[in-house]
């Protein structure tokens, strides 16, 4: 939750159209230096990538009842976990532990109504020993948790509990077990609570943490034997981290794995399949995913979420949990945390702090309803405002694309390059990627309409292909915009994705151009 999202936020390099960007990229997608953080070292990428996905499209597990009352079983709970439309939640004015220390039942009730309104049927909430009291939870705080579960239930939502965030007390396994048992015991047979994540973003390279969790798992199973248990990994640990956790916990296995995805959404399918392969045949859920609108546009957030949901669907992963329901107001994150000092952490929400919905909320609602995610999300006609567009600049030191209404092939807007140059990495462009996942052998069609005035240099569209490790595999280019002055002309590309391709970028290029060129009405689709 904290580390992977912090890294993703700081790594985000995309800015709005018409904003200059330093030329820090090569032909491949951007790779800014990661933010230093006090966690275990990253594990190298795994060698195997062939997944064995768990099927989640079968009929739901039968619901057990006794005297017409629903009974929570391991089977029914795990089935529900793997299908859950989960939203990650803190109130907009009280993030992390502040949710519990400043518990506001009225606001939480309104927020659960909003979450249910976009289709959520489950909420993931994090319980902090530091706030609840350790090693013996305070009755006041266990009552607040009981109230939260009741509020969620009133809106038709179940709960997933995450324990021991902001935790490093691994030397006290006995105290940890006693605390967890007290918190969880009331929910052992409660169908409103689906599962328990023992530690948020567990670090498998921490030997003390591994020894601690090996003792915690059997202790928790004693008190909640029918409760599925899991651990999550951050985006830095990823699939290799999941492999290590499974190997280290062979004697005390988990019931499923919680994968936090904050990587390049264009490669989401390949990354999800890599995570599945890491723990196969055990199932996974995507317990956190999202993009901060502090470092990216709201349009980019929408496209990110659409790609992840599409990729998960293709991989057979039915539960994708956006981080988070809300942006956070200034001061909402406790000041004693590293998170509070990272501006991007305040803007991952599907809703702004004032409660208004971002475009990403509509994407999530559509995905949870099983609807089709349309290419209109990608703003192919440039009709969205700059702050709402998912288009990203590339090599903008040599020229920038400006959204303009001085010419349009359709609608009222287009993008225009004027007076461009080039860098050692190539020519400037604006780029986007499809919502549909990419794999080798697919046939793709791209097109854009272009016109020019006093055009010189290189002005064309191109498809650039990348593998799962962001290695550039090559490109296919259209014919060039005619030199001089020309009316609207359609530029097209028909290409087959090369072997090993997991993503593609469509670039609208203009370099060494002393004149102006406009692009509009783009198409990018499987053919």
Coordinates of C-alpha atoms in Angstrom, one line a residue:
X1 CA 0.0 0.0 0.0
X2 CA 2.6 2.6 1.1
X3 CA 5.8 1.7 -0.7
X4 CA 4.6 0.5 -4.1
X5 CA 2.2 3.4 -4.4
X6 CA 4.8 5.9 -3.3
X7 CA 7.2 4.5 -5.9
X8 CA 4.6 4.5 -8.6
X9 CA 3.6 8.1 -7.8
X10 CA 7.2 9.4 -7.9
X11 CA 8.0 7.4 -11.1
X12 CA 5.0 8.9 -13.0
X13 CA 6.5 11.0 -15.7
X14 CA 3.5 11.9 -17.8
X15 CA 2.3 15.4 -17.8
X16 CA -0.6 17.3 -19.5
X17 CA -0.5 18.3 -23.1
X18 CA 1.0 21.7 -23.8
X19 CA 3.4 21.4 -20.8
X20 CA 7.1 21.1 -21.5
X21 CA 8.8 18.0 -20.2
X22 CA 12.6 17.5 -19.9
X23 CA 13.9 15.0 -22.4
X24 CA 14.8 12.2 -20.0
X25 CA 13.5 9.3 -22.1
X26 CA 15.0 6.9 -24.7
X27 CA 13.1 5.0 -27.3
X28 CA 11.6 2.8 -24.6
X29 CA 9.0 3.9 -22.0
X30 CA 10.3 6.2 -19.2
X31 CA 12.3 4.8 -16.4
X32 CA 13.0 7.6 -13.8
X33 CA 15.1 6.7 -10.8
X34 CA 13.0 5.1 -8.0
X35 CA 12.5 6.9 -4.7
X36 CA 14.8 5.5 -1.9
X37 CA 12.9 3.7 0.8
X38 CA 13.7 1.7 3.8
X39 CA 12.5 -1.7 2.6
X40 CA 14.1 -5.0 1.6
X41 CA 16.0 -5.1 -1.7
X42 CA 14.1 -5.9 -4.8
X43 CA 14.3 -9.5 -6.0
X44 CA 15.2 -10.1 -9.7
X45 CA 12.4 -10.8 -12.1
X46 CA 11.4 -14.5 -12.3
X47 CA 12.4 -16.6 -15.3
X48 CA 9.1 -18.2 -15.8
X49 CA 6.2 -16.2 -17.2
X50 CA 3.7 -18.9 -18.2
X51 CA 0.7 -18.6 -15.9
X52 CA -1.7 -21.2 -14.7
X53 CA -4.7 -18.9 -14.0
X54 CA -7.4 -19.9 -11.6
X55 CA -10.8 -20.0 -13.2
X56 CA -13.2 -17.6 -11.5
X57 CA -16.0 -17.7 -14.0
X58 CA -17.8 -20.8 -12.6
X59 CA -20.9 -20.6 -10.5
X60 CA -20.4 -19.2 -7.0
X61 CA -19.8 -21.7 -4.2
X62 CA -23.0 -22.8 -2.5
X63 CA -24.0 -20.7 0.5
X64 CA -24.3 -22.8 3.7
X65 CA -27.2 -22.0 6.0
X66 CA -28.3 -23.2 9.4
X67 CA -31.9 -22.4 10.5
X68 CA -32.1 -20.1 7.4
X69 CA -29.0 -18.1 8.7
X70 CA -26.0 -17.7 6.3
X71 CA -23.0 -19.6 7.7
X72 CA -19.5 -18.4 6.7
X73 CA -17.3 -21.3 5.5
X74 CA -13.8 -21.3 4.1
X75 CA -15.2 -22.3 0.7
X76 CA -17.9 -19.6 0.6
X77 CA -15.6 -16.9 1.9
X78 CA -12.8 -17.7 -0.5
X79 CA -15.2 -17.8 -3.4
X80 CA -16.5 -14.4 -2.4
X81 CA -13.0 -13.0 -2.0
X82 CA -12.0 -14.0 -5.6
X83 CA -15.2 -12.3 -7.0
X84 CA -15.3 -9.3 -4.7
X85 CA -15.7 -5.8 -6.1
X86 CA -13.4 -4.3 -3.5
X87 CA -12.7 -0.7 -2.8
X88 CA -9.9 0.4 -0.6
X89 CA -11.0 2.9 1.9
X90 CA -10.1 5.7 4.3
X91 CA -12.2 8.9 4.8
X92 CA -11.0 11.8 2.8
X93 CA -10.3 13.8 6.0
X94 CA -8.8 11.0 8.1
X95 CA -6.4 8.7 6.3
X96 CA -4.6 5.6 7.8
X97 CA -4.7 5.4 11.6
X98 CA -6.6 8.7 11.8
X99 CA -9.7 6.9 10.5
X100 CA -9.8 5.0 13.8
X101 CA -8.6 7.7 16.2
X102 CA -11.1 10.2 14.7
X103 CA -13.8 7.7 13.9
X104 CA -16.8 9.4 12.3
X105 CA -19.7 7.0 11.8
X106 CA -21.8 9.5 9.9
X107 CA -19.2 10.2 7.3
X108 CA -18.3 6.5 6.9
X109 CA -22.0 5.8 6.3
X110 CA -22.1 8.4 3.6
X111 CA -18.9 7.1 2.1
X112 CA -20.1 3.5 2.0
X113 CA -23.2 4.7 0.2
X114 CA -20.9 6.3 -2.4
X115 CA -18.8 3.2 -2.8
X116 CA -21.9 1.0 -3.2
X117 CA -23.2 3.5 -5.7
X118 CA -20.3 2.8 -8.1
X119 CA -20.8 -0.9 -7.7
X120 CA -18.5 -1.9 -4.8
X121 CA -19.7 -5.0 -2.8
X122 CA -16.7 -5.2 -0.5
X123 CA -14.4 -2.8 1.3
X124 CA -10.8 -3.4 2.4
X125 CA -10.0 -1.6 5.7
X126 CA -6.7 -1.6 7.6
X127 CA -6.5 -2.0 11.4
X128 CA -3.5 -0.5 13.2
X129 CA -2.2 -2.0 16.4
X130 CA -0.7 1.4 17.3
X131 CA -4.2 3.0 17.2
X132 CA -6.2 0.1 18.7
X133 CA -3.9 -0.6 21.5
X134 CA -1.3 -3.3 21.8
X135 CA -1.0 -6.0 22.9
X136 CA -4.6 -5.7 24.2
X137 CA -7.0 -3.8 21.9
X138 CA -9.0 -1.2 23.7
X139 CA -12.8 -1.9 23.9
X140 CA -13.5 1.5 22.4
X141 CA -11.6 0.6 19.2
X142 CA -13.0 -2.9 18.8
X143 CA -16.4 -1.3 19.1
X144 CA -15.4 1.1 16.3
X145 CA -14.5 -1.9 14.1
X146 CA -17.8 -3.6 14.9
X147 CA -19.6 -0.4 13.9
X148 CA -17.7 -0.1 10.7
X149 CA -18.6 -3.7 9.7
X150 CA -22.3 -2.9 10.5
X151 CA -22.2 0.2 8.4
X152 CA -20.7 -1.6 5.4
X153 CA -23.2 -4.4 5.8
X154 CA -26.1 -1.8 5.8
X155 CA -24.9 -0.8 2.3
X156 CA -24.7 -4.4 1.1
X157 CA -20.9 -4.6 1.4
X158 CA -18.7 -7.2 3.1
X159 CA -15.3 -6.4 4.6
X160 CA -11.8 -7.6 4.2
X161 CA -9.5 -6.8 7.1
X162 CA -5.8 -6.0 6.9
X163 CA -3.7 -6.1 10.0
X164 CA -0.3 -4.9 11.2
X165 CA 0.3 -2.0 8.8
X166 CA 3.1 0.3 10.0
X167 CA 4.4 -2.6 12.0
X168 CA 7.9 -3.8 12.8
X169 CA 7.4 -5.5 16.2
X170 CA 8.4 -8.9 14.8
X171 CA 10.2 -10.0 18.0
X172 CA 6.8 -10.2 19.8
X173 CA 5.0 -13.0 17.9
X174 CA 3.1 -14.0 21.0
X175 CA 1.8 -10.5 21.6
X176 CA 1.0 -10.1 18.0
X177 CA -1.0 -13.4 18.0
X178 CA -2.9 -12.4 21.2
X179 CA -3.8 -9.0 19.7
X180 CA -4.9 -10.6 16.4
X181 CA -7.0 -13.2 18.1
X182 CA -8.8 -10.6 20.2
X183 CA -9.6 -8.4 17.1
X184 CA -10.7 -11.3 14.9
X185 CA -12.6 -13.6 17.3
X186 CA -15.9 -11.9 17.0
X187 CA -15.9 -12.5 13.2
X188 CA -14.9 -16.1 13.1
X189 CA -18.4 -17.2 11.9
X190 CA -19.5 -13.8 10.6
X191 CA -20.2 -13.9 6.9
X192 CA -19.9 -10.1 6.7
X193 CA -16.1 -10.4 7.1
X194 CA -14.5 -12.3 4.2
X195 CA -10.8 -12.6 4.8
X196 CA -7.8 -11.4 6.8
X197 CA -4.5 -10.0 5.4
X198 CA -2.0 -10.6 8.1
X199 CA 0.5 -7.9 7.1
X200 CA 0.2 -5.2 4.5
X201 CA 2.9 -5.3 1.8
X202 CA 4.9 -8.1 3.5
X203 CA 8.7 -8.0 2.8
X204 CA 9.9 -11.6 2.2
X205 CA 13.5 -10.5 2.5
X206 CA 13.1 -9.6 6.1
X207 CA 14.0 -12.8 8.1
X208 CA 12.5 -11.5 11.3
X209 CA 9.2 -10.8 9.5
X210 CA 9.2 -14.3 8.0
X211 CA 9.8 -16.0 11.4
X212 CA 7.0 -13.8 12.9
X213 CA 4.4 -14.6 10.3
X214 CA 5.2 -18.3 10.4
X215 CA 4.0 -18.2 14.1
X216 CA 1.1 -15.8 13.4
X217 CA -0.6 -17.9 10.8
X218 CA -1.3 -21.0 12.9
X219 CA -2.3 -18.9 15.9
X220 CA -4.8 -17.0 13.8
X221 CA -6.2 -20.2 12.3
X222 CA -7.0 -21.4 15.8
X223 CA -9.5 -18.6 16.4
X224 CA -10.8 -18.1 12.8
X225 CA -10.4 -21.5 11.1
X226 CA -12.9 -20.7 8.3
X227 CA -11.3 -17.4 7.4
X228 CA -9.1 -17.2 4.3
X229 CA -5.7 -15.8 5.1
X230 CA -3.4 -13.8 2.8
X231 CA -0.4 -11.5 2.6
X232 CA 0.2 -8.7 0.0
X233 CA 3.4 -7.7 -1.7
X234 CA 4.3 -4.2 -3.0
X235 CA 4.9 -3.3 -6.6
X236 CA 8.7 -3.5 -6.1
X237 CA 8.6 -7.0 -4.8
X238 CA 6.0 -8.1 -7.3
X239 CA 5.9 -11.7 -8.6
X240 CA 9.4 -12.6 -7.3
X241 CA 8.3 -11.5 -3.8
X242 CA 5.2 -13.7 -4.1
X243 CA 7.4 -16.7 -5.1
X244 CA 9.6 -16.2 -2.1
X245 CA 6.6 -15.9 0.3
X246 CA 5.1 -19.1 -1.0
X247 CA 8.4 -20.9 -0.6
X248 CA 9.0 -19.6 2.9
X249 CA 5.5 -20.4 4.1
X250 CA 5.3 -23.9 2.7
X251 CA 4.7 -25.3 6.2
X252 CA 2.1 -22.7 7.0
X253 CA 0.5 -21.9 3.6
X254 CA -1.8 -19.0 2.8
X255 CA -5.2 -19.4 1.1
X256 CA -4.7 -16.8 -1.6
X257 CA -2.3 -14.1 -2.6
X258 CA -2.9 -10.3 -2.7
X259 CA -1.0 -8.6 -5.5
X260 CA -0.6 -4.8 -5.5
X261 CA -0.1 -3.5 -9.0
X262 CA 1.2 0.0 -9.7
X263 CA 3.4 -0.8 -12.7
X264 CA 3.0 0.2 -16.4
X265 CA -0.7 -0.4 -17.2
X266 CA 0.2 -1.1 -20.8
X267 CA 1.9 -4.3 -19.6
X268 CA -0.7 -5.2 -17.0
X269 CA -1.7 -8.5 -18.5
X270 CA 1.9 -9.8 -18.7
X271 CA 2.6 -8.7 -15.1
X272 CA -0.6 -10.3 -13.8
X273 CA 0.2 -13.5 -15.5
X274 CA 3.7 -13.4 -14.1
X275 CA 2.2 -13.0 -10.6
X276 CA -0.2 -15.9 -11.2
X277 CA 2.6 -18.1 -12.3
X278 CA 4.6 -17.2 -9.1
X279 CA 2.0 -18.8 -6.8
X280 CA 0.1 -21.3 -9.1
X281 CA -2.1 -23.1 -8.5
X282 CA -3.1 -20.8 -5.6
X283 CA -5.3 -17.9 -6.7
X284 CA -4.6 -14.2 -6.6
X285 CA -6.6 -11.0 -6.3
X286 CA -5.4 -7.5 -7.2
X287 CA -5.8 -5.9 -3.8
X288 CA -4.5 -2.4 -4.8
X289 CA -4.1 -0.6 -8.1
X290 CA -4.3 3.0 -9.2
X291 CA -2.6 6.1 -10.5
X292 CA -2.2 9.5 -8.7
X293 CA -3.6 12.5 -10.4
X294 CA -1.1 14.7 -8.6
X295 CA 1.5 13.4 -11.0
X296 CA -0.7 12.4 -13.9
X297 CA -3.9 13.7 -15.5
X298 CA -7.3 12.4 -14.5
X299 CA -7.5 11.0 -18.1
X300 CA -4.4 9.0 -17.5
X301 CA -5.9 7.6 -14.3
X302 CA -9.0 6.5 -16.3
X303 CA -6.9 4.8 -19.0
X304 CA -4.7 3.1 -16.3
X305 CA -7.7 1.6 -14.6
X306 CA -9.3 0.6 -17.8
X307 CA -6.2 -1.3 -18.9
X308 CA -5.8 -3.0 -15.5
X309 CA -9.4 -4.2 -15.5
X310 CA -9.2 -5.4 -19.1
X311 CA -6.0 -7.3 -18.3
X312 CA -7.4 -8.8 -15.2
X313 CA -10.4 -10.0 -17.1
X314 CA -8.2 -11.6 -19.7
X315 CA -6.1 -13.3 -17.0
X316 CA -9.2 -14.7 -15.2
X317 CA -8.7 -12.5 -12.2
X318 CA -12.1 -11.3 -11.1
X319 CA -11.3 -9.1 -8.1
X320 CA -9.6 -5.8 -8.8
X321 CA -9.5 -3.2 -6.0
X322 CA -8.8 0.4 -6.8
X323 CA -6.8 2.5 -4.4
X324 CA -8.7 4.4 -3.2
X325 CA -12.3 5.7 -2.9
X326 CA -11.1 9.3 -2.1
X327 CA -8.4 11.8 -2.5
X328 CA -7.2 13.1 0.9
X329 CA -7.5 16.6 2.1
X330 CA -4.4 18.5 3.3
X331 CA -3.5 17.2 6.8
X332 CA -5.7 14.1 6.5
X333 CA -2.7 11.7 6.6
X334 CA -1.0 11.5 10.0
X335 CA 2.1 13.5 10.1
X336 CA 4.2 10.8 11.8
X337 CA 4.1 8.8 8.6
X338 CA 6.4 8.9 5.5
X339 CA 3.2 8.8 3.4
X340 CA 2.1 12.2 4.6
X341 CA 5.2 13.8 3.0
X342 CA 4.5 12.5 -0.5
X343 CA 2.1 14.8 -2.4
X344 CA 1.1 12.1 -4.8
X345 CA -0.3 10.0 -2.0
X346 CA -3.1 12.5 -1.6
X347 CA -4.5 12.1 -5.1
X348 CA -5.1 8.4 -5.9
X349 CA -8.9 8.6 -5.3
X350 CA -11.7 7.8 -7.6
X351 CA -13.3 10.9 -6.1
X352 CA -11.7 14.2 -5.2
X353 CA -11.5 15.2 -1.6
X354 CA -14.7 17.3 -2.0
X355 CA -16.6 14.2 -3.0
X356 CA -17.0 14.9 -6.7
X357 CA -16.2 12.0 -9.0
X358 CA -13.2 11.8 -11.3
X359 CA -13.6 10.1 -14.7
X360 CA -11.9 7.0 -13.2
X361 CA -15.0 6.4 -11.1
X362 CA -17.1 5.8 -14.2
X363 CA -14.5 3.4 -15.5
X364 CA -14.6 1.4 -12.3
X365 CA -18.4 1.4 -12.3
X366 CA -18.5 0.1 -15.9
X367 CA -15.9 -2.6 -15.2
X368 CA -17.6 -3.8 -12.0
X369 CA -20.9 -4.0 -13.9
X370 CA -19.3 -6.2 -16.6
X371 CA -19.7 -3.5 -19.2
X372 CA -17.5 -2.7 -22.2
X373 CA -14.7 -0.2 -21.7
X374 CA -14.8 2.0 -24.7
X375 CA -11.9 3.7 -26.6
X376 CA -13.5 7.1 -25.9
X377 CA -11.5 6.9 -22.6
X378 CA -8.4 7.4 -24.7
X379 CA -9.6 10.8 -26.1
X380 CA -8.8 9.9 -29.8
X381 CA -10.5 13.1 -31.0
X382 CA -8.7 15.4 -28.4
X383 CA -12.0 16.8 -27.3
X384 CA -11.1 16.4 -23.6
X385 CA -9.5 19.2 -21.8
X386 CA -5.7 19.0 -21.3
X387 CA -6.2 18.0 -17.7
X388 CA -8.5 15.2 -18.6
X389 CA -6.5 13.7 -21.5
X390 CA -4.5 10.5 -21.3
X391 CA -2.1 11.5 -24.0
X392 CA 1.5 11.8 -22.8
X393 CA 4.3 13.9 -24.2
X394 CA 7.6 12.3 -25.4
X395 CA 10.9 14.1 -25.9
X396 CA 9.1 17.4 -25.3
X397 CA 12.4 19.4 -25.0
X398 CA 12.4 19.3 -28.8
X399 CA 8.8 20.2 -29.3
X400 CA 5.4 20.0 -27.6
X401 CA 1.9 19.2 -28.9
X402 CA -0.6 21.9 -28.1
X403 CA -4.3 21.2 -28.0
X404 CA -5.9 23.7 -30.2
X405 CA -9.2 24.7 -31.8
X406 CA -7.7 26.5 -34.8
X407 CA -8.1 23.3 -37.0
X408 CA -10.0 20.1 -36.6
X409 CA -10.8 17.1 -38.8
X410 CA -13.8 16.2 -36.6
X411 CA -15.3 17.9 -33.5
X412 CA -13.7 21.1 -32.4
X413 CA -10.1 20.2 -31.3
X414 CA -6.9 18.7 -32.5
X415 CA -3.2 18.8 -31.5
X416 CA -0.6 20.9 -33.2
X417 CA 3.2 20.7 -33.4
X418 CA 5.1 23.8 -34.6
X419 CA 8.8 24.5 -34.9
X420 CA 10.0 21.2 -33.7
X421 CA 13.6 19.8 -33.5
X422 CA 15.0 16.4 -32.4
X423 CA 17.1 14.9 -29.7
X424 CA 19.6 12.0 -29.7
X425 CA 16.6 9.8 -28.6
X426 CA 14.5 10.7 -31.7
X427 CA 11.8 13.2 -32.5
X428 CA 9.1 14.6 -30.2
X429 CA 5.6 13.1 -30.1
X430 CA 2.5 12.6 -28.1
X431 CA 1.7 9.0 -27.3
X432 CA -1.0 6.6 -25.9
X433 CA -1.5 2.9 -25.6
X434 CA -4.6 0.8 -26.1
X435 CA -7.0 -0.5 -23.4
X436 CA -6.9 -4.0 -24.9
X437 CA -3.9 -6.1 -23.8
X438 CA -1.1 -6.7 -26.3
X439 CA 0.5 -10.0 -27.2
X440 CA 2.7 -11.3 -29.9
X441 CA 1.0 -12.2 -33.2
X442 CA -1.9 -9.9 -32.8
X443 CA -2.8 -7.7 -35.8
X444 CA -3.2 -4.0 -35.1
X445 CA -4.5 -1.1 -37.1
X446 CA -3.7 2.5 -36.3
X447 CA -4.7 5.7 -38.1
X448 CA -4.8 9.4 -37.6
X449 CA -5.8 12.4 -39.8
X450 CA -3.1 15.0 -40.4
X451 CA -2.7 18.3 -42.2
X452 CA 0.3 20.6 -42.5
X453 CA 1.4 24.1 -43.3
X454 CA 5.0 24.7 -44.5
X455 CA 5.9 21.3 -43.2
X456 CA 9.5 20.1 -43.1
X457 CA 11.3 17.2 -41.4
X458 CA 9.7 14.0 -40.1
X459 CA 5.9 14.0 -39.4
X460 CA 4.3 10.6 -39.2
X461 CA 2.6 8.1 -36.8
X462 CA 4.3 5.0 -35.4
X463 CA 3.6 2.0 -33.3
X464 CA 6.5 1.1 -30.9
X465 CA 6.5 -2.3 -29.4
X466 CA 7.9 -3.4 -26.0
X467 CA 8.4 -6.6 -24.0
X468 CA 7.5 -7.3 -20.4
X469 CA 10.9 -5.8 -19.3
X470 CA 10.2 -2.6 -21.2
X471 CA 12.8 -3.6 -23.9
X472 CA 12.0 -1.9 -27.2
X473 CA 11.3 -4.5 -29.9
X474 CA 10.9 -2.2 -32.9
X475 CA 8.4 0.0 -34.6
X476 CA 6.1 0.3 -37.6
X477 CA 5.6 3.8 -39.2
X478 CA 3.0 5.3 -41.5
X479 CA 3.8 7.4 -44.6
X480 CA 4.9 10.9 -43.8
X481 CA 2.8 14.0 -43.9
X482 CA 3.4 15.7 -47.3
X483 CA 6.0 18.5 -47.3
X484 CA 4.8 22.0 -47.6
X485 CA 1.1 22.7 -47.2
X486 CA -1.6 20.0 -47.4
X487 CA -5.2 19.3 -46.4
X488 CA -6.3 16.6 -44.1
X489 CA -4.9 13.2 -45.1
X490 CA -5.3 9.8 -43.4
X491 CA -2.1 8.1 -42.2
X492 CA -2.4 4.4 -41.5
X493 CA -0.4 1.5 -40.1
X494 CA -1.3 -2.2 -40.3
X495 CA 1.1 -4.3 -38.3
X496 CA 1.6 -7.6 -36.5
X497 CA 2.8 -7.5 -32.9
X498 CA 6.3 -9.0 -32.8
X499 CA 7.0 -12.2 -30.7
X500 CA 7.4 -11.3 -27.0
X501 CA 5.5 -8.0 -27.3
X502 CA 3.4 -7.1 -24.2
X503 CA 2.7 -3.5 -24.9
X504 CA 2.5 -0.9 -27.7
X505 CA 2.6 2.8 -27.9
X506 CA 1.1 4.9 -30.6
X507 CA 3.2 8.0 -31.3
X508 CA 2.0 11.1 -33.3
X509 CA 5.4 12.5 -34.3
X510 CA 6.8 15.8 -35.5
X511 CA 10.5 16.5 -35.8
X512 CA 12.8 19.0 -37.6
X513 CA 9.6 20.7 -38.6
X514 CA 9.8 24.4 -39.3
X515 CA 6.1 24.6 -40.1
X516 CA 3.1 23.2 -38.3
X517 CA 1.3 19.9 -38.4
X518 CA -2.1 19.0 -36.9
X519 CA -3.3 15.5 -35.8
X520 CA -6.9 14.5 -35.1
X521 CA -9.4 11.6 -35.1
X522 CA -7.1 8.7 -34.1
X523 CA -7.9 5.0 -34.3
X524 CA -6.0 2.2 -32.5
X525 CA -7.6 -1.2 -32.5
X526 CA -7.1 -4.9 -33.1
X527 CA -7.8 -5.7 -36.8

